[in-house]
Tab-separated table of C-alpha atoms in Angstrom:
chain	number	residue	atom	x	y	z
L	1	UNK	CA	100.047	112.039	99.909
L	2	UNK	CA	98.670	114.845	101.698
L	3	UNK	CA	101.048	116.593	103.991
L	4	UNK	CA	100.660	120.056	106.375
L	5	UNK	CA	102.976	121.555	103.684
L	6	UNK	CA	100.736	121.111	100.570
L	7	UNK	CA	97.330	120.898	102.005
L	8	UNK	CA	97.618	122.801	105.133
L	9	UNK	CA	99.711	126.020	103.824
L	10	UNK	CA	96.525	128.458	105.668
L	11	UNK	CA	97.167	126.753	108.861
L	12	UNK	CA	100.741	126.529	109.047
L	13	UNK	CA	101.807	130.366	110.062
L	14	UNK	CA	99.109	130.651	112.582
L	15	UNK	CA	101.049	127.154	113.986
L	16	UNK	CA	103.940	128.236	115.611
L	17	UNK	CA	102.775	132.040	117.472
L	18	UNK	CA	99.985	129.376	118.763
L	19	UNK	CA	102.635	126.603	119.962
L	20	UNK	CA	104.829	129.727	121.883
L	21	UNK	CA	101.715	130.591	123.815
L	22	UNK	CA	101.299	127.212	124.506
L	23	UNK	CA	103.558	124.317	123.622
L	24	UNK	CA	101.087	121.704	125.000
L	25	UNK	CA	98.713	122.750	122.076
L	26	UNK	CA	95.814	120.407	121.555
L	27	UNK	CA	94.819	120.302	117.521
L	28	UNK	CA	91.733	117.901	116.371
L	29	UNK	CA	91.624	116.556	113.005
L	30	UNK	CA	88.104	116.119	112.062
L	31	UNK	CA	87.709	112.993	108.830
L	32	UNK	CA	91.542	112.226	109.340
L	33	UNK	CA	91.119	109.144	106.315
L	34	UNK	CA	94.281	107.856	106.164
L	35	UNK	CA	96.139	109.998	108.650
L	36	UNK	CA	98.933	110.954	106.677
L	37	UNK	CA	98.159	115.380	106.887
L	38	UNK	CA	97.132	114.686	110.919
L	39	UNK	CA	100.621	112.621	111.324
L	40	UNK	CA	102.119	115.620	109.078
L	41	UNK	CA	100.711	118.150	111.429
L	42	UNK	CA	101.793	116.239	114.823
L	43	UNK	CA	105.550	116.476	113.406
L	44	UNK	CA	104.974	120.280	113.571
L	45	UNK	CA	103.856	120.122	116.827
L	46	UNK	CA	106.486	118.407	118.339
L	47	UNK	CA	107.741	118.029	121.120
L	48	UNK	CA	104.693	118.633	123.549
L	49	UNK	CA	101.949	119.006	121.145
L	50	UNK	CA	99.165	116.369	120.857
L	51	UNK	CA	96.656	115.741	117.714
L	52	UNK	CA	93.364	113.735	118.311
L	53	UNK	CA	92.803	112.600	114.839
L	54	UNK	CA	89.272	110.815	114.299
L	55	UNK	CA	86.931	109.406	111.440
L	56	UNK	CA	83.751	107.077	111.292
L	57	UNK	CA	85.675	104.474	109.741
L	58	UNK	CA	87.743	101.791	111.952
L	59	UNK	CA	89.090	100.990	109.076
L	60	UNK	CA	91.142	103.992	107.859
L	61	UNK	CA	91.836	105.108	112.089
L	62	UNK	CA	93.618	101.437	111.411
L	63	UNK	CA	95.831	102.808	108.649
L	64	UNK	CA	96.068	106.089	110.476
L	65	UNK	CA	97.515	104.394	112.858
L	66	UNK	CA	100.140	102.699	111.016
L	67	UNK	CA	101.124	105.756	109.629
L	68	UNK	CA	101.643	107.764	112.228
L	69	UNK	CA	104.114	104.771	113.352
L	70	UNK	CA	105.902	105.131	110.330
L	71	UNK	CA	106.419	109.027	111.342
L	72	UNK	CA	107.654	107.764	115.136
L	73	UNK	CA	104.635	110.464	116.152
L	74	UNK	CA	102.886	107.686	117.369
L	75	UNK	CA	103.374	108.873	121.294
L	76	UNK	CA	101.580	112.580	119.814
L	77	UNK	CA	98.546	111.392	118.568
L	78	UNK	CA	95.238	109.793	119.563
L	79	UNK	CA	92.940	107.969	117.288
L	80	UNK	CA	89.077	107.936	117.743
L	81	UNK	CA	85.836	107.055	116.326
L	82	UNK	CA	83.914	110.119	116.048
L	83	UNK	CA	81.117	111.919	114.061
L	84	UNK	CA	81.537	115.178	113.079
L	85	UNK	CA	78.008	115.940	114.216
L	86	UNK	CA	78.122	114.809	117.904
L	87	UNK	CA	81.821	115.303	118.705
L	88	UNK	CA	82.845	113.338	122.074
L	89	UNK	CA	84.682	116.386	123.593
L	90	UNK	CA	83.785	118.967	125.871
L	91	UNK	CA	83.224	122.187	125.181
L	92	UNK	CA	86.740	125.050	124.144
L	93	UNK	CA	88.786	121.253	124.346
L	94	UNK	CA	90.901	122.111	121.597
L	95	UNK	CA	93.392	124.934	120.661
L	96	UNK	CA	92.624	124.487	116.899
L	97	UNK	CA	90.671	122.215	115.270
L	98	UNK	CA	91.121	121.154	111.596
L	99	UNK	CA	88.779	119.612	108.912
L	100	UNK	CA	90.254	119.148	105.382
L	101	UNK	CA	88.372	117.681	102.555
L	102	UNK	CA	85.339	117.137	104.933
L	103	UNK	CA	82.764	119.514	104.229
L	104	UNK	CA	81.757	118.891	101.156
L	105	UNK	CA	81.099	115.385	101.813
L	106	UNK	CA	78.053	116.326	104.044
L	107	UNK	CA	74.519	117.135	103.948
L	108	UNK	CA	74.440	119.496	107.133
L	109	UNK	CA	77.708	121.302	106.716
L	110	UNK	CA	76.161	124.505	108.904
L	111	UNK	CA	75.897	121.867	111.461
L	112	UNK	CA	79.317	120.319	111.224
L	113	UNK	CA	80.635	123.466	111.845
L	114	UNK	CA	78.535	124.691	114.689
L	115	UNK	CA	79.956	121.333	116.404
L	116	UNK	CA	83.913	121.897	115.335
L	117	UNK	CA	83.297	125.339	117.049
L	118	UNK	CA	81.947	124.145	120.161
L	119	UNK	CA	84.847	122.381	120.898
L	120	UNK	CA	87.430	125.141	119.727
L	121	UNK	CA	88.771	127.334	122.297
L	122	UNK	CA	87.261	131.077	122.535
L	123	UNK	CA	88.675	133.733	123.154
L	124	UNK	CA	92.292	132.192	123.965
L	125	UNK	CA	93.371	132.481	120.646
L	126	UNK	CA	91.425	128.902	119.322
L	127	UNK	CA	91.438	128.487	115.827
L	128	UNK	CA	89.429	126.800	113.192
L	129	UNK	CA	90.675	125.669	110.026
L	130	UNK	CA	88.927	124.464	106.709
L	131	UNK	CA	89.941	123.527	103.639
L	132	UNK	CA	87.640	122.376	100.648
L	133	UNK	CA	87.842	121.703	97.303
L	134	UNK	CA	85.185	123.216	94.732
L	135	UNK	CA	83.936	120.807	92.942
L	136	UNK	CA	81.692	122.039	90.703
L	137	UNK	CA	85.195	124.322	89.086
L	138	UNK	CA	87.570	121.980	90.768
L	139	UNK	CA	90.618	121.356	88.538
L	140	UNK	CA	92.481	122.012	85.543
L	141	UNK	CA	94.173	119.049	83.919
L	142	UNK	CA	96.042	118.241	81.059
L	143	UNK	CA	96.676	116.699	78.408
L	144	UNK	CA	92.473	116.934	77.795
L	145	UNK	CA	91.443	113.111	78.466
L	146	UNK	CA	88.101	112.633	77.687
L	147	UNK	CA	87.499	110.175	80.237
L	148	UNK	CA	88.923	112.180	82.562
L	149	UNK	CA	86.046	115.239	82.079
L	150	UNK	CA	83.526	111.869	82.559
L	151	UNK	CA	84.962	111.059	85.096
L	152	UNK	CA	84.699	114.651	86.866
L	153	UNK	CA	81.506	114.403	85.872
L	154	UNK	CA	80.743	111.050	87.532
L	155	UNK	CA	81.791	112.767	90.938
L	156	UNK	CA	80.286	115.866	90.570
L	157	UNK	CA	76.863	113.825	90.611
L	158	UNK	CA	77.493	111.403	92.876
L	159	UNK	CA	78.746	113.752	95.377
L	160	UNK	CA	75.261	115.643	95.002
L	161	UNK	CA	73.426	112.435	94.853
L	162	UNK	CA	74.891	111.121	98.035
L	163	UNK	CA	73.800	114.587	99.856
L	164	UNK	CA	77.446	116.521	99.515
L	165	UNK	CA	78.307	119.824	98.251
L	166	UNK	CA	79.942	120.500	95.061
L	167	UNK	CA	79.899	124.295	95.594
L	168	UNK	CA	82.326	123.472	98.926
L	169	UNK	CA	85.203	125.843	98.755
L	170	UNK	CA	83.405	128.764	97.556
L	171	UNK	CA	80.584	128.520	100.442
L	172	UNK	CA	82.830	128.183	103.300
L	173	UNK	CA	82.694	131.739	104.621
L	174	UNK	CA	78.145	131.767	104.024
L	175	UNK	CA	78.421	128.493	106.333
L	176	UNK	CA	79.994	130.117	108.732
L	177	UNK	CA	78.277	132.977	109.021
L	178	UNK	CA	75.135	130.860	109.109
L	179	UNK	CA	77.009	129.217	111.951
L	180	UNK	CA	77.142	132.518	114.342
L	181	UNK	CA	80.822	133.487	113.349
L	182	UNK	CA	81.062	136.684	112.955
L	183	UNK	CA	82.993	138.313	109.675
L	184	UNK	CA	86.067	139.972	111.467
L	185	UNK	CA	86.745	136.696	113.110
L	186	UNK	CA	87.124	135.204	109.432
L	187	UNK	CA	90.139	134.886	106.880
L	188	UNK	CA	89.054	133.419	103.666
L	189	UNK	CA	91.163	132.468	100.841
L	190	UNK	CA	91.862	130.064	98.041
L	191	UNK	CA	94.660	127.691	97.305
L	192	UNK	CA	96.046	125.492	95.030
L	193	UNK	CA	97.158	121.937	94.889
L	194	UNK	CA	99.493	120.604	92.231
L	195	UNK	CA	100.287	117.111	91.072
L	196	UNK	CA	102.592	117.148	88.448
L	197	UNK	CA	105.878	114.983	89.474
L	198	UNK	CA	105.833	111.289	88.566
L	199	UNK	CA	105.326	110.491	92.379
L	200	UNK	CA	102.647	112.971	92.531
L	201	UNK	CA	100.894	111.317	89.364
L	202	UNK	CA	101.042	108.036	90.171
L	203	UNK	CA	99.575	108.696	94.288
L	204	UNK	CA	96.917	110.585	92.546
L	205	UNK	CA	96.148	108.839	89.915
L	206	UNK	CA	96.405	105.873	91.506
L	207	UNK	CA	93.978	106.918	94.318
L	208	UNK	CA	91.146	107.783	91.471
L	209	UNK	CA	91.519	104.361	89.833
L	210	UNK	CA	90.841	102.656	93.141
L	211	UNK	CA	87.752	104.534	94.038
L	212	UNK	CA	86.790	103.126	90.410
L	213	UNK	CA	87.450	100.163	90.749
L	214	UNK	CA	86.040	99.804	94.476
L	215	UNK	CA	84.622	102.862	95.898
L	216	UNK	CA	81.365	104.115	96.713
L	217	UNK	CA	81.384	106.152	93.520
L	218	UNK	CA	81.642	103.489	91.339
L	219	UNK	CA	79.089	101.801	92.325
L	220	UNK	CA	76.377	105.147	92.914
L	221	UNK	CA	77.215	105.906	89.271
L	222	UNK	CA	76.428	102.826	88.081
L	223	UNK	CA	72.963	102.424	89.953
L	224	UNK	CA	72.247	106.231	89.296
L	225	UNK	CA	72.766	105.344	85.244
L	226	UNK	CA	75.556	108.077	85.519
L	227	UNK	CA	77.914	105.231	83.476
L	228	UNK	CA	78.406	101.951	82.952
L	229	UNK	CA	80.721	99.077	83.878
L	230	UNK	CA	82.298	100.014	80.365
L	231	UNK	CA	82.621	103.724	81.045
L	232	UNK	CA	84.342	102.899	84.139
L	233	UNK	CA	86.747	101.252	82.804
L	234	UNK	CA	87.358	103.859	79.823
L	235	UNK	CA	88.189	105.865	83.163
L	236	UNK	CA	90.698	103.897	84.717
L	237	UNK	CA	92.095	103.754	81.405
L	238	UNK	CA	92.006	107.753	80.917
L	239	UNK	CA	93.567	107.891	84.249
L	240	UNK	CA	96.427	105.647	83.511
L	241	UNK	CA	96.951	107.426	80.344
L	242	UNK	CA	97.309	110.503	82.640
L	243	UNK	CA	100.246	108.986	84.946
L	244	UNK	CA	102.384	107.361	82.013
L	245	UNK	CA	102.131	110.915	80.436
L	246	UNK	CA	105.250	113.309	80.918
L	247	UNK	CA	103.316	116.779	80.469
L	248	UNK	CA	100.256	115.450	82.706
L	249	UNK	CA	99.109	118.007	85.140
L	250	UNK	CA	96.668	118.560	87.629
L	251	UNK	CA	95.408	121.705	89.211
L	252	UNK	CA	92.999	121.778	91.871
L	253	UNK	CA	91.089	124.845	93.598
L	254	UNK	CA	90.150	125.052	97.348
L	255	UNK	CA	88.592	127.679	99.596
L	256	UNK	CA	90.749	128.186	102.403
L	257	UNK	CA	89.689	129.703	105.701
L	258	UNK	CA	90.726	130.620	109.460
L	259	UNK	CA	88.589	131.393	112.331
L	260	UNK	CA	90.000	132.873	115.180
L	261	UNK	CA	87.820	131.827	117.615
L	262	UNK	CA	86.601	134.815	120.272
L	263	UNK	CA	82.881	133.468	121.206
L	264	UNK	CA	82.084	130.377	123.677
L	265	UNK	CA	79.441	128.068	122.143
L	266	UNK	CA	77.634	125.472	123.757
L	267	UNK	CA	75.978	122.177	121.818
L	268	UNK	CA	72.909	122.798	119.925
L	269	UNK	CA	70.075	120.703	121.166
C-alpha cells in the first residue's frame, strides 16, 4: 500500500515549513487510484489542511473514498473527476500539487505538467511534486523468476503501445524544462521502493496478479501477440512463486523531483 512515508519521502520535508506558513494548505493529488498515498498525505496535513484528490475513474474515487473513511480523514479531503490535461481549478489554486505514478502513463506528459503548474501557486512558496518509476531499468528482483523478466517485459511494451513512457523517471527534469521551469527552480533525485516483508509481498504481488488476470495489460498483450493466455498464466504463477518465497525481493527505481514554484502560468490554448 502506498503511503506518504514510502512513496512520498521527496515531498515530506518540504511538508511541514509549508504547513507553518500556512496551516490551511491546499495539496492536489493528480491520478489518486485508490487513494490510499492522498489519504496518507491528508493525515500529515492535519488539522486544517485539505487534499483534493482526483482521477478519471469513478470507480477507484469510489474506493478512494472508502479509504479515506477508514483513515477518519474523510472531513480533509475532496474527491473529483478530473483529467490531468484540463484541470477544473483556477489558476495558483493549490499550495502543492502532487502526481505519483502518473506520468508515465501518458502520451503528452510536457502537457500534463504545463497544466499541474498552472494551478500551483507562484511565487508563494507552491510546490510541485513528481514521482515516476523508470521502466525501461525499473527493478531488481529476486530470486530470478523467469516469468517474472516476461512479465516486465509484457509491461514495458504495453506501456509503449498504449502511448506511455517507459523512460519516466529519468526524463522528469527534460519535461520540465520543456514545460518553461526553469533549472534553479528544480530538485531532482532518485528513490527507492522496497517490498520485501511478507505483507509487502503479498500487496504487491498480489496487485500484479490482478492486472493479469483482469487488467488492461493483459488483455493489450494478448491482442499485441506480446503472450498468450498460457504465458499469462506462467506469470501469475511466477508471481505467486515470488510471495510464498522467504528471500523474495523487490527493488524499484524512481526519479524524484520538486519544483518550487516562482512563475505564474496561465492555460495553454
Amino acid at each position: 500500500m502506498r503511503t506518504a512515508e514510502n512513496s512520498a519521502t521527496h515531498l515530506l520535508p518540504h511538508l511541514q515549513p509549508a504547513l507553518q506558513k500556512n496551516p490551511h494548505l491546499r495539496l492536489l493529488d493528480v491520478g489518486a487510484g485508490p487513494g490510499t498515498l492522498s489519504a496518507s498525505l491528508a493525515k500529515h496535513l492535519l488539522p486544517h489542511g485539505h487534499v483534493v484528490a482526483i482521477d478519471i475513474s469513478d470507480a477507484v474515487l469510489a474506493r478512494a473514498e472508502e479509504h479515506a473513511t477508514t483513515l477518519s480523514v474523510q472531513d480533509h479531503m475532496t474527491f473529483q473527476k478530473a483529467s490531468v490535461y484540463a484541470l477544473p481549478f483556477a489558476d495558483g489554486e493549490f499550495d502543492v500539487v502532487h502526481a505519483h505514478q502518473v506520468l508515465c502513463h501518458l502520451d503528452a506528459p510536457v502537457d500534463a505538467v504545463r497544466e499541474m503548474l498552472r494551478v500551483c501557486k507562484p511565487r508563494g512558496g507552491g510546490l510541485l511534486a513528481l514521482r515516476e518509476a523508470d521502466v525501461q531499468q525499473m527493478w531488481c528482483v529476486w530470486p530470478q523468476i523467469p516469468a517474472l523478466g516476461r512479465f516486465h517485459d509484457l509491461m514495458a511494451a504495453t506501456l509503449v503501445a498504449n502511448g506511455g513512457q517507459e523512460m519516466g523517471g529519468r526524463r522528469l527534469v527534460s519535461w520540465l524544462l520543456e514545460a518553461g521551469v526553469g533549472r534553479g527552480e528544480i530538485e531532482a533525485g532518485f528513490g527507492t521502493s522496497c517490498y520485501s516483508t511478507p505483507k509487502d509481498r503479498r500487496d504487491w504481488g498480489e496487485a500484479m496478479i490482478e492486472r493479469l488476470r483482469t487488467g488492461q495489460m493483459r488483455d493489450k498483450g494478448i491482442e499485441l501477440g506480446i503472450t498468450t493466455e498460457e504465458g499469462i498464466d506462467e506469470m501469475v504463477e511466477g508471481w505467486q512463486e515470488w510471495i510464498e518465497a522467504a528471500d523474495a525481493t523487490l527493488g524499484i527505481m524512481n526519479g524524484e523531483v520538486i519544483v518550487i514554484h516562482r512563475k505564474a502560468r496561465k492555460r495553454v490554448t
